[in-house]
Coordinates of N, CA and C and ligand atoms in Angstrom, one line a residue:
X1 N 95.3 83.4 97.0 CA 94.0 84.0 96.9 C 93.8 84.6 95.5
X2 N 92.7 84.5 95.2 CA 92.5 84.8 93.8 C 92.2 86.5 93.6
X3 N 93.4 86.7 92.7 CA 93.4 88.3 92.3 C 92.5 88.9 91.2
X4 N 92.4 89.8 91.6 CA 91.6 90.7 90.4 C 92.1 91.7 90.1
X5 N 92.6 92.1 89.0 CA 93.1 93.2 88.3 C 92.6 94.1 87.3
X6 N 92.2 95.1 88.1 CA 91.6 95.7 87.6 C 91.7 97.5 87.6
X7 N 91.1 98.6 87.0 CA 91.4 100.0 87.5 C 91.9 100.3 89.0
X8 N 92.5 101.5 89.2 CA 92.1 102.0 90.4 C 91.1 102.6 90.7
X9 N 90.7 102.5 91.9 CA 89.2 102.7 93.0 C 89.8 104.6 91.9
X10 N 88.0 105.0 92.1 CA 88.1 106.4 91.2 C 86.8 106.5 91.5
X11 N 86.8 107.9 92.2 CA 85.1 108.8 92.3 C 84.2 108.4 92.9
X12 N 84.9 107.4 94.1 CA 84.2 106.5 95.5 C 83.4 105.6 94.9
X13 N 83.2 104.8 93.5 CA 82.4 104.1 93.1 C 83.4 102.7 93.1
X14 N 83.0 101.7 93.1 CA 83.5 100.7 93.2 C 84.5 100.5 92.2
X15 N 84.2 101.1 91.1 CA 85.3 100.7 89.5 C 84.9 101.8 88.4
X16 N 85.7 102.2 88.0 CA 85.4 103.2 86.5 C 85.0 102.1 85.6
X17 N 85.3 100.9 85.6 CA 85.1 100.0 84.0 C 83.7 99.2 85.0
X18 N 82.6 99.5 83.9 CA 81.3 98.5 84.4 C 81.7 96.9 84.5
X19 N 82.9 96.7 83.7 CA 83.0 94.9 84.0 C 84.1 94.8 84.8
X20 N 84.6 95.7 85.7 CA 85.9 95.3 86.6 C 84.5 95.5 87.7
X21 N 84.1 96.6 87.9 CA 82.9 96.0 89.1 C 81.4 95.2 88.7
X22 N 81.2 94.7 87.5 CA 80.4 93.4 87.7 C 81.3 92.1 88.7
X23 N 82.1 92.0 87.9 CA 83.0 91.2 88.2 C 83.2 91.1 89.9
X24 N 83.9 92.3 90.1 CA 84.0 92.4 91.8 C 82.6 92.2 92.7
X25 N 81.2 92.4 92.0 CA 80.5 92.7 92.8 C 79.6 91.5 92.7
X26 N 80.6 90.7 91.5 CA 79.8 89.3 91.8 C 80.8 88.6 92.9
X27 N 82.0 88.8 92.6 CA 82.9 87.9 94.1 C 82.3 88.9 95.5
X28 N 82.1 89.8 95.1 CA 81.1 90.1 96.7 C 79.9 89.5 97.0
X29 N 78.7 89.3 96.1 CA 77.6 88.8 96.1 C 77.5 87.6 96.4
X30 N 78.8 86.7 96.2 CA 78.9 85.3 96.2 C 79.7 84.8 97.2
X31 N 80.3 86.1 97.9 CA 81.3 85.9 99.4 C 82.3 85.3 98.9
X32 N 83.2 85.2 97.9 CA 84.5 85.0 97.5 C 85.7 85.7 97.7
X33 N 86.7 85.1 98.2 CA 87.8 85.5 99.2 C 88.2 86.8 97.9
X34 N 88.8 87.3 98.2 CA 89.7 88.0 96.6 C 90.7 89.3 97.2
X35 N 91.7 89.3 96.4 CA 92.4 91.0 96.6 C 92.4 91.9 94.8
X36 N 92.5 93.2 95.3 CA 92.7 93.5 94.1 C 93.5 94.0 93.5
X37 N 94.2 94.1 92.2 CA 95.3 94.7 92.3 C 95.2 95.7 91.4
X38 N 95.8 97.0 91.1 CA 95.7 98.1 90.0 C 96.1 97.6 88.9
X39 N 95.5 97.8 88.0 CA 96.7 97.6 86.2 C 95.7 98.4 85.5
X40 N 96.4 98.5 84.5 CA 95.9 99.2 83.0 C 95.9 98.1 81.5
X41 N 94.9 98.3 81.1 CA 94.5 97.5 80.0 C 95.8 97.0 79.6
X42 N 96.9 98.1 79.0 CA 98.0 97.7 78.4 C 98.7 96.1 78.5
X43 N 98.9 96.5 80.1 CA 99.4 94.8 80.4 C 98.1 93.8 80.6
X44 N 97.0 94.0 80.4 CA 96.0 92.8 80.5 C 96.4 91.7 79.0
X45 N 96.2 90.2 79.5 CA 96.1 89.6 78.4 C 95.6 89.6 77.1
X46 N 94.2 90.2 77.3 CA 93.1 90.9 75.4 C 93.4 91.7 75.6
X47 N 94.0 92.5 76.2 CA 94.5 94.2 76.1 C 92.9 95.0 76.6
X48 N 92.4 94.4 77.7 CA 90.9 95.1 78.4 C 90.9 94.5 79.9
X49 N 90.3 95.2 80.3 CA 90.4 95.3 82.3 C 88.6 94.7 82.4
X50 N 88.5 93.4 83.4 CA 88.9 92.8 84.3 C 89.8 91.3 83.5
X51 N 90.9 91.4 84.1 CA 91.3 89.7 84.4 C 91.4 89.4 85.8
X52 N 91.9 88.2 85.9 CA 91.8 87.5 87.1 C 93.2 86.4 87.1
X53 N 93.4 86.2 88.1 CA 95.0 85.1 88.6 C 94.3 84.9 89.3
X54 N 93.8 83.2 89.5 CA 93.0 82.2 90.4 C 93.9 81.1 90.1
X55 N 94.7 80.8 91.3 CA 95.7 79.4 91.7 C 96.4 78.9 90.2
X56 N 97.1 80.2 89.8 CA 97.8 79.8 88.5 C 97.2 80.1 87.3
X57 N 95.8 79.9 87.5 CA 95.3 80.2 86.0 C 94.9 81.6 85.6
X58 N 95.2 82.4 84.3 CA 94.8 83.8 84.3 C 93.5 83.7 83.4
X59 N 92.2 84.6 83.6 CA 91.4 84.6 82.9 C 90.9 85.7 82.7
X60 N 90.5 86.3 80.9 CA 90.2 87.1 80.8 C 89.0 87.9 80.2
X61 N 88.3 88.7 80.3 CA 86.9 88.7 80.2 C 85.6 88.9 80.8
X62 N 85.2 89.6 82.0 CA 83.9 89.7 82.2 C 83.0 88.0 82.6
X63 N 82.6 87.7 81.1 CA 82.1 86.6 80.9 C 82.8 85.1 81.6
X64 N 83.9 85.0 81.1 CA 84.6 84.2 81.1 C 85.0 83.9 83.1
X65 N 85.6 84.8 83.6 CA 85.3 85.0 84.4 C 84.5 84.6 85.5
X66 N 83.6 84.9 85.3 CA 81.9 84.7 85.5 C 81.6 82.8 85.7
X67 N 82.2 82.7 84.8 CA 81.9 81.0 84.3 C 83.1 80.2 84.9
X68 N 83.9 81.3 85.6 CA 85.0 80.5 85.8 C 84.5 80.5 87.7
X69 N 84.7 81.4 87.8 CA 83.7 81.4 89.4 C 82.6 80.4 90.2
X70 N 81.6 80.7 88.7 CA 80.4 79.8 88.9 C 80.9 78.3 89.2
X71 N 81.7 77.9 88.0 CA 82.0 76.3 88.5 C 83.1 75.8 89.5
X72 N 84.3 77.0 89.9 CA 84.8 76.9 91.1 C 84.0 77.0 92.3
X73 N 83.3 78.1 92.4 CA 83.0 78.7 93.7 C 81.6 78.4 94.3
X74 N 80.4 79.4 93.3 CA 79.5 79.8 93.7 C 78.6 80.4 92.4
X75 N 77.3 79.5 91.7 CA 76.8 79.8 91.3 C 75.5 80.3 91.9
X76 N 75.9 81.8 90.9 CA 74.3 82.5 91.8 C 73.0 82.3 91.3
X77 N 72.8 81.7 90.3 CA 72.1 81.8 89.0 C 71.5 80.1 89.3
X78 N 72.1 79.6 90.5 CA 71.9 78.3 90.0 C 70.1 77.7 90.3
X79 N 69.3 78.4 91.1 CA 68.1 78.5 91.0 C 67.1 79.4 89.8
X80 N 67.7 79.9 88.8 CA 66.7 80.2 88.1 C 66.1 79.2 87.1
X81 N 65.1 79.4 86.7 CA 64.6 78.9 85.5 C 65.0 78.9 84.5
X82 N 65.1 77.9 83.5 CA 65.6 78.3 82.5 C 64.8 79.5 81.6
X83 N 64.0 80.0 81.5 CA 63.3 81.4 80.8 C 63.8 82.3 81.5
X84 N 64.1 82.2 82.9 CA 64.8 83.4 83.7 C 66.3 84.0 82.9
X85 N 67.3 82.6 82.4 CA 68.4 82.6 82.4 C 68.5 83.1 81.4
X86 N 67.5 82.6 80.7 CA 67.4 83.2 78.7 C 67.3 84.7 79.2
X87 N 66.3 85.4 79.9 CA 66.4 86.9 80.0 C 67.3 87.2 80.2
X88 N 68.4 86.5 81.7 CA 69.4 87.2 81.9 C 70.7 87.7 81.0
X89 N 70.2 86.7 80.2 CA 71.7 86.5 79.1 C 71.1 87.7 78.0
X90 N 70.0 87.7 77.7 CA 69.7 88.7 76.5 C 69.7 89.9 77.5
X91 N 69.1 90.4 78.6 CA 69.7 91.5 79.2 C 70.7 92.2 79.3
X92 N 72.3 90.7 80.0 CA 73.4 91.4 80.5 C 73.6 91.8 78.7
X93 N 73.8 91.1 77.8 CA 73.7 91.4 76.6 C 73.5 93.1 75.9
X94 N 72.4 93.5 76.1 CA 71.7 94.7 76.2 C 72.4 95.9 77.1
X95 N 72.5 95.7 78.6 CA 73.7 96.3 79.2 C 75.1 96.6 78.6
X96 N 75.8 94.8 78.6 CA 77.5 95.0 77.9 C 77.7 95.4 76.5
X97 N 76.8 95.3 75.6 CA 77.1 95.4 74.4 C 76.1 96.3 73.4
X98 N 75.1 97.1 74.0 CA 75.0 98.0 74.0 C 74.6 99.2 74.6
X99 N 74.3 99.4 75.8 CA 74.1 100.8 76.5 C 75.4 101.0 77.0
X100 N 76.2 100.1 77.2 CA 77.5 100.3 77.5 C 78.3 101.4 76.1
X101 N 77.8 100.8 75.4 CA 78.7 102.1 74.2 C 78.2 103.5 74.1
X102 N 77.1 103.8 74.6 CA 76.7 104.9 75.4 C 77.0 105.5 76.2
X103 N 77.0 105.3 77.1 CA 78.0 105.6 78.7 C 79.8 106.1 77.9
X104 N 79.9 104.7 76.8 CA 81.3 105.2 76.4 C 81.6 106.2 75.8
X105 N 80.7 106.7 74.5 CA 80.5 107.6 73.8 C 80.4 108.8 75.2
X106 N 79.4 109.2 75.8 CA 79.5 110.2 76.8 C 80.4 110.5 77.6
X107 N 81.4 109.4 77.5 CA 82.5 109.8 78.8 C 83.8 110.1 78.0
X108 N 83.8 109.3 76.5 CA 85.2 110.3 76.1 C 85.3 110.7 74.7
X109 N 83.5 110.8 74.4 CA 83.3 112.0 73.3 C 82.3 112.9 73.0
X110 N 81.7 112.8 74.0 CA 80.4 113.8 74.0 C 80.6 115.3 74.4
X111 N 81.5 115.5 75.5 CA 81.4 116.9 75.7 C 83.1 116.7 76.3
X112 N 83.6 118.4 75.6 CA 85.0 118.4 76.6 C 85.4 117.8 77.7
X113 N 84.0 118.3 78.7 CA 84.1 118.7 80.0 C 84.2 116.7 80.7
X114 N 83.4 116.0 80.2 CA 83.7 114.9 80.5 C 84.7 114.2 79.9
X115 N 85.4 114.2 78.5 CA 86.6 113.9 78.4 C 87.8 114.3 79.5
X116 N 87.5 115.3 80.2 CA 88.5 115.8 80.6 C 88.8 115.4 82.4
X117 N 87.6 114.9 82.8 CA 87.0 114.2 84.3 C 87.5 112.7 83.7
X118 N 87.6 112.3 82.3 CA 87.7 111.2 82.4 C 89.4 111.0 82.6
X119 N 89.6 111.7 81.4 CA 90.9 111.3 81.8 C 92.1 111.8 82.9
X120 N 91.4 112.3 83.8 CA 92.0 112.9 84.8 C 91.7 111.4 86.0
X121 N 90.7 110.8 85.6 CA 90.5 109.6 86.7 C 91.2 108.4 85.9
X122 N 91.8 108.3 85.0 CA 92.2 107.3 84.3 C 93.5 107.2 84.4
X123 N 94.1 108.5 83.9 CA 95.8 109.2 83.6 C 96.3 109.9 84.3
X124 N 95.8 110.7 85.7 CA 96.5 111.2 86.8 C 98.0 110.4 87.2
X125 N 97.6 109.5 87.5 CA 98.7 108.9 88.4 C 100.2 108.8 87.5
X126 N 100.4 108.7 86.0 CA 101.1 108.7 84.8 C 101.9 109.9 85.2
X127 N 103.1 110.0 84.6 CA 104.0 111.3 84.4 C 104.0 111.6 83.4
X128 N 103.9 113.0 83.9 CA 103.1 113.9 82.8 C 103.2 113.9 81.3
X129 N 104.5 113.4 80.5 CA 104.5 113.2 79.5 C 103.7 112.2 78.9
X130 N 104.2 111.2 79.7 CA 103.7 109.5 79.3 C 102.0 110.2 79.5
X131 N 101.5 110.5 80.9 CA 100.2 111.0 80.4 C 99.1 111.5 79.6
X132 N 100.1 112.4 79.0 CA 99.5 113.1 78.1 C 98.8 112.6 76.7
X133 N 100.6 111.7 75.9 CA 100.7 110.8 74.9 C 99.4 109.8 75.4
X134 N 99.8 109.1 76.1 CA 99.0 107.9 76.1 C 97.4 108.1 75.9
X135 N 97.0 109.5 77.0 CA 95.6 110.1 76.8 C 94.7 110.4 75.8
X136 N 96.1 110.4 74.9 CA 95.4 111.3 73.2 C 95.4 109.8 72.7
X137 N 96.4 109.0 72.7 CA 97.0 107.5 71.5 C 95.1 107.0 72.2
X138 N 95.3 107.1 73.8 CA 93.8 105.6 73.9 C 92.8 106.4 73.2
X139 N 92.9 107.9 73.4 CA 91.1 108.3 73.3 C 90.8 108.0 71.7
X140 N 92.1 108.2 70.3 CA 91.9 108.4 69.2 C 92.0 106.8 69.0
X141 N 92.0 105.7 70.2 CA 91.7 104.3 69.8 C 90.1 104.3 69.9
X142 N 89.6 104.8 71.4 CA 88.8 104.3 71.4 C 87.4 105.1 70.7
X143 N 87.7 106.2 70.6 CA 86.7 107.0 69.6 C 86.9 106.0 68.0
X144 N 87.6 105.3 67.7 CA 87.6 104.4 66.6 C 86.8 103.3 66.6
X145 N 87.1 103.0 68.2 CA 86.0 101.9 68.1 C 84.6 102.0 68.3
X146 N 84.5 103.5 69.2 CA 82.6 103.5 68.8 C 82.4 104.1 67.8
X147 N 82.9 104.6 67.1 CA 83.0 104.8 65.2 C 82.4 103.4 64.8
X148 N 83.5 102.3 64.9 CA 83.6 101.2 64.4 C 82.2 100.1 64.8
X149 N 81.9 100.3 66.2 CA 80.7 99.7 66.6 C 79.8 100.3 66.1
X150 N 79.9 101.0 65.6 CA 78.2 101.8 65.3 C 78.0 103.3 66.2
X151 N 78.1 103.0 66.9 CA 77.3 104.4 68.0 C 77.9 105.5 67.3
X152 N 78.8 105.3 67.1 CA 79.8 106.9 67.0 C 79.2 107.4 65.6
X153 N 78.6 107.2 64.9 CA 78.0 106.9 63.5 C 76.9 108.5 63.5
X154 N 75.8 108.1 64.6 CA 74.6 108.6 65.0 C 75.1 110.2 65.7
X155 N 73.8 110.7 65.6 CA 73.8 112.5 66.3 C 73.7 112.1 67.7
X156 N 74.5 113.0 68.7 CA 73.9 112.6 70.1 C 72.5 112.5 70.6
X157 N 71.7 113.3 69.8 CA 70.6 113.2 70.5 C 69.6 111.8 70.1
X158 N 70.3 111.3 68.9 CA 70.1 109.9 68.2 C 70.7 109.0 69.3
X159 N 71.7 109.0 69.6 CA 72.3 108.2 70.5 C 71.5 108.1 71.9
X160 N 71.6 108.9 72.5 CA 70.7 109.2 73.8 C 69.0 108.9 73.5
X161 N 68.6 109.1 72.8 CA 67.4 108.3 72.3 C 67.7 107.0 72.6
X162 N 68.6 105.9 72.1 CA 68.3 104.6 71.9 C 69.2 104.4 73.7
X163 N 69.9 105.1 74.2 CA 70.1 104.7 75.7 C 69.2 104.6 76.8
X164 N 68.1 105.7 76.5 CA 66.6 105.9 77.5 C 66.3 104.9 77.1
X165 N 66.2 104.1 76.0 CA 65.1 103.1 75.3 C 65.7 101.6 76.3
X166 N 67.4 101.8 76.3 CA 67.5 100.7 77.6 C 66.7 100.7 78.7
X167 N 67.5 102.1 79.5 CA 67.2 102.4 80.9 C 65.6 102.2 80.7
X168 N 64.8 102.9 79.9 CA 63.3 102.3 80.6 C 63.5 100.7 80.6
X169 N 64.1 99.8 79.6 CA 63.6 98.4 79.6 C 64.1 97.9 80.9
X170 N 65.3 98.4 81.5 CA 65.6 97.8 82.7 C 65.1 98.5 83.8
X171 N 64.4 99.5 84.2 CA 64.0 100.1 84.9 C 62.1 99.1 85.2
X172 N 61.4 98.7 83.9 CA 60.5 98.3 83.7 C 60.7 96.7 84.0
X173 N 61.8 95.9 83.7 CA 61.7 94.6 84.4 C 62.2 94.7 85.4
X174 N 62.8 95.5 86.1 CA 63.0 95.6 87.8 C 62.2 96.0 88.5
X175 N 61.1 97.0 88.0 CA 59.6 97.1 88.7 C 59.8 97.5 90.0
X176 N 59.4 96.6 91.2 CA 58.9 97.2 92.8 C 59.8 96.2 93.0
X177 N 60.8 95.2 92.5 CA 61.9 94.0 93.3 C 62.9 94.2 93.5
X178 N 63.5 94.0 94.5 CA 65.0 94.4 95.3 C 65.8 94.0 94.4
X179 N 66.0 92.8 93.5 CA 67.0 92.8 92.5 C 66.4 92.1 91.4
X180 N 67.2 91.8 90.1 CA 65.9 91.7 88.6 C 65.1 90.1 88.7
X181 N 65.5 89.0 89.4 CA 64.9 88.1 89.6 C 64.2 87.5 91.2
X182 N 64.2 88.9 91.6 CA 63.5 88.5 93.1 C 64.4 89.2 94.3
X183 N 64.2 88.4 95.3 CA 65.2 88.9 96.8 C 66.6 88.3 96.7
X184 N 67.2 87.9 95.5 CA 68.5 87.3 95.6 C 69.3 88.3 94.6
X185 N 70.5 88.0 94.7 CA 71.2 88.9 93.7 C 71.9 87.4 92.7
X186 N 71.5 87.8 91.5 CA 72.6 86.9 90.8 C 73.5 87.9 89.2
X187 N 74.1 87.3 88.6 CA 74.9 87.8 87.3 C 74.2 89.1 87.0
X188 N 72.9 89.2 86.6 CA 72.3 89.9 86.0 C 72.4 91.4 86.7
X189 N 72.7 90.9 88.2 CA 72.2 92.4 89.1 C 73.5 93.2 89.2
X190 N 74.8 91.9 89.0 CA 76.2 92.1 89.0 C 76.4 93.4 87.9
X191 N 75.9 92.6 86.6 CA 76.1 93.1 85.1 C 75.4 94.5 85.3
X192 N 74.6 95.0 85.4 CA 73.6 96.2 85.5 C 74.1 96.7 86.5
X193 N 74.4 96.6 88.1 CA 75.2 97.5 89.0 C 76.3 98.4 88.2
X194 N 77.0 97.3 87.9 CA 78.5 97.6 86.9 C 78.0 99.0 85.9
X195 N 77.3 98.7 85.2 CA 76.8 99.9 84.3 C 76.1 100.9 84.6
X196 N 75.5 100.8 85.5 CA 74.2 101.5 85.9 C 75.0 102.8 86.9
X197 N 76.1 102.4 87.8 CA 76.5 103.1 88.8 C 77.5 103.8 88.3
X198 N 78.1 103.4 87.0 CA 79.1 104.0 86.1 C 78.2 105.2 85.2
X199 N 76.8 105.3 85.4 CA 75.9 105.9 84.6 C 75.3 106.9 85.5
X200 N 75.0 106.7 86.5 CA 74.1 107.2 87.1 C 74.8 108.0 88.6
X201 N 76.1 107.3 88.8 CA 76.7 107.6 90.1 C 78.4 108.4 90.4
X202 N 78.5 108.3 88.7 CA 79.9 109.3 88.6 C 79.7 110.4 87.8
X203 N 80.5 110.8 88.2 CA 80.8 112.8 87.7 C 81.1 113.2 85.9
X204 N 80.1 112.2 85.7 CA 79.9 112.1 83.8 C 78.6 112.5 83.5
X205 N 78.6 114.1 83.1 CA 77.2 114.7 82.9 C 76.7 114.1 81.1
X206 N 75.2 113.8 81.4 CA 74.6 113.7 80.0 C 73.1 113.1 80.4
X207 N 72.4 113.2 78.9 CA 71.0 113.0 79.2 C 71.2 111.4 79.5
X208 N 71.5 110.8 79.3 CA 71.7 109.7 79.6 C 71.4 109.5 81.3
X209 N 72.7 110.0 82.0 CA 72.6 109.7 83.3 C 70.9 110.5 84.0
X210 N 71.2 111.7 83.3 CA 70.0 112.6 83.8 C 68.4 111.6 83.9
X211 N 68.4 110.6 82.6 CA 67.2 110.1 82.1 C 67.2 109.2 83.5
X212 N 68.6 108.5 83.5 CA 68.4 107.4 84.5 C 68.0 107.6 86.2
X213 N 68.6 108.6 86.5 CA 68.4 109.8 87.9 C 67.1 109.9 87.9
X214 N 66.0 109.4 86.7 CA 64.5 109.3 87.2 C 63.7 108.5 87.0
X215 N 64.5 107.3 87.1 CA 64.0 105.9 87.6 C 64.6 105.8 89.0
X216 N 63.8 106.0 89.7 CA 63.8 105.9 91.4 C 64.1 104.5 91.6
X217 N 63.2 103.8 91.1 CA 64.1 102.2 91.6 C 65.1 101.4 91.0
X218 N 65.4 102.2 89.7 CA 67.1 102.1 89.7 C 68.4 102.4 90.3
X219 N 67.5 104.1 90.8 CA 68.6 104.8 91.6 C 68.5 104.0 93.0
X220 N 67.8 103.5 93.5 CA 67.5 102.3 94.7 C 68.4 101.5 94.9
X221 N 67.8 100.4 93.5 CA 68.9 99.4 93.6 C 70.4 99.9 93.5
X222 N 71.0 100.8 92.7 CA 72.0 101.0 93.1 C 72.4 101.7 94.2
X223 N 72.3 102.1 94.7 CA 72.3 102.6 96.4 C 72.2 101.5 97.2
X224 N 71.3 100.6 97.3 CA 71.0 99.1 97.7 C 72.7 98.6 97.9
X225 N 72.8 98.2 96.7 CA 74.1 97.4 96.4 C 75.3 97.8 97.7
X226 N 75.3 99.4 96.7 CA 76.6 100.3 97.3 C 76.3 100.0 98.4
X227 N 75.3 100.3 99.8 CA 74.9 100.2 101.1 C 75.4 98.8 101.5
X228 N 75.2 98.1 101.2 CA 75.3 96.7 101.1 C 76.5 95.8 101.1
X229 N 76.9 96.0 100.3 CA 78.0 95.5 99.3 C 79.3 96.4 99.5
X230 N 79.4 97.9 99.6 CA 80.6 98.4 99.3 C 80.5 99.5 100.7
X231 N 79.8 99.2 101.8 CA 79.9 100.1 102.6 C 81.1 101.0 102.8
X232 N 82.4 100.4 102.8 CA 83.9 100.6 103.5 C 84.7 101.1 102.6
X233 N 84.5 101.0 101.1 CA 85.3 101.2 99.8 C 85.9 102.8 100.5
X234 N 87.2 102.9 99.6 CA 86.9 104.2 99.8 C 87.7 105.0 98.2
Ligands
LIG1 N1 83.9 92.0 77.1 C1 84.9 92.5 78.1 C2 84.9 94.0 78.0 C3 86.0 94.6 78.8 C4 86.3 96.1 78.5 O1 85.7 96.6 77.5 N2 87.1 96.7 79.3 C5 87.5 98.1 79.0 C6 87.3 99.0 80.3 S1 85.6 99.2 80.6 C7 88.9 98.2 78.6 O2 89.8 97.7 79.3 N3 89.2 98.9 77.5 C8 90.5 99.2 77.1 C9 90.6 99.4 75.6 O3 89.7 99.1 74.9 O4 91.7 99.8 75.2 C10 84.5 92.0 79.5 O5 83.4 91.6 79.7 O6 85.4 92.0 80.4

């Protein structure tokens, strides 16, 4: 059966990393058998969490993933239009590769108080040495890399600026519809659950989440999902 390796379950949400639960919530969405297993980036292949072991082959990536499913299993995407698909792709886009460095910035450099929820849901399980070290070596990685992407560059309140400027765009093409292309769920709703519930549904205070907590039919659709989709998680 095809595994997925990914964080441990943390803060009753499906996944701390937005792309270990797009991922998962597309093999839910698509009815794909699967088990999961814990790991930490360290031993992933690119050194980042989700991979997959499907009948020998390991693949790694979010994306990759995604395309690897679609042509084994179950594409969800396979009735859209092609202008649909163009959005989808420039959206998940928008989600993974930028509001996502937002979320990142606020969870392990914006305020003590969420560095310290983070890495308590990340590095608990560690002994206490190894904890500790490892806590400080990832955070002073990855505050390099939103340095290095850009975000970490800008004032918070500069930053949180261009994050609302997502949440309205995705808030504004989801409108009054159960998911962003109608009554079905495909990639797109996967990609945006993953981020959105990581934003809006865990114990990471900022204007960010606060902005998103007032789009009602964001906070819907994710409630939707979780009701849906993850009734039993625990
Ligand atoms: N493009 C990748 C992104 C995966 C990713 O950024 N994973 C994060 C967790 S949310 C990670 O494992 N980071 C570890 C690190 O950067 O050291 C995907 O779509 O899977």
């Amino acid at each position: 059966m095809l595994k997925l390796y990914q964080f441990e379950r943390t803060w009753g949400i499906p996944n701390l990393s937005p792309f270990c639960c797009k991922v998962e919530t597309y093999l839910r969405f698509a009815g794909i058998d699967y088990e999961t297993k814990a790991a930490l980036p360290t031993t992933a292949p690119k050194g980042k969490l989700p991979y997959i072991v499907d009948d020998g082959t390991t693949l790694a990536d979010s994306r990759f993933i995604l395309f690897h499913l679609k042509s084994t299993y179950r594409d969800l995407d396979d009735e859209l239009p092609a202008t649909d698909l163009a959005i989808s792709v420039a959206l998940q886009r928008l989600i993974e590769e930028h509001l996502f460095w937002i979320a990142l910035y606020s969870r392990w450099q914006y305020t003590d108080e969420n560095w310290q929820t983070n890495k308590t849901a990340i590095f608990s399980a560690l002994p206490p040495i190894v904890r500790d070290l490892g806590a400080s070596v990832t955070r002073r990685n990855i505050l390099k890399q939103i340095y290095g992407q850009g975000t970490g560059r800008h004032q918070s309140e500069e930053i949180f600026t261009l994050g609302k400027e997502d949440i309205d765009a995705l808030a504004t093409f989801l409108g009054s519809k159960s998911y962003f292309f109608g009554v079905r769920p495909t990639t797109l709703d996967a990609s945006a659950f993953g981020l959105l519930i990581n934003i809006i549904g865990c114990p990471i205070e900022s204007p960010l989440k606060d902005h998103g907590l007032t789009k009602k039919n964001l906070v819907t659709f994710v409630d939707r999902i979780m009701g849906q989709y993850y009734q039993h998680i625990t």
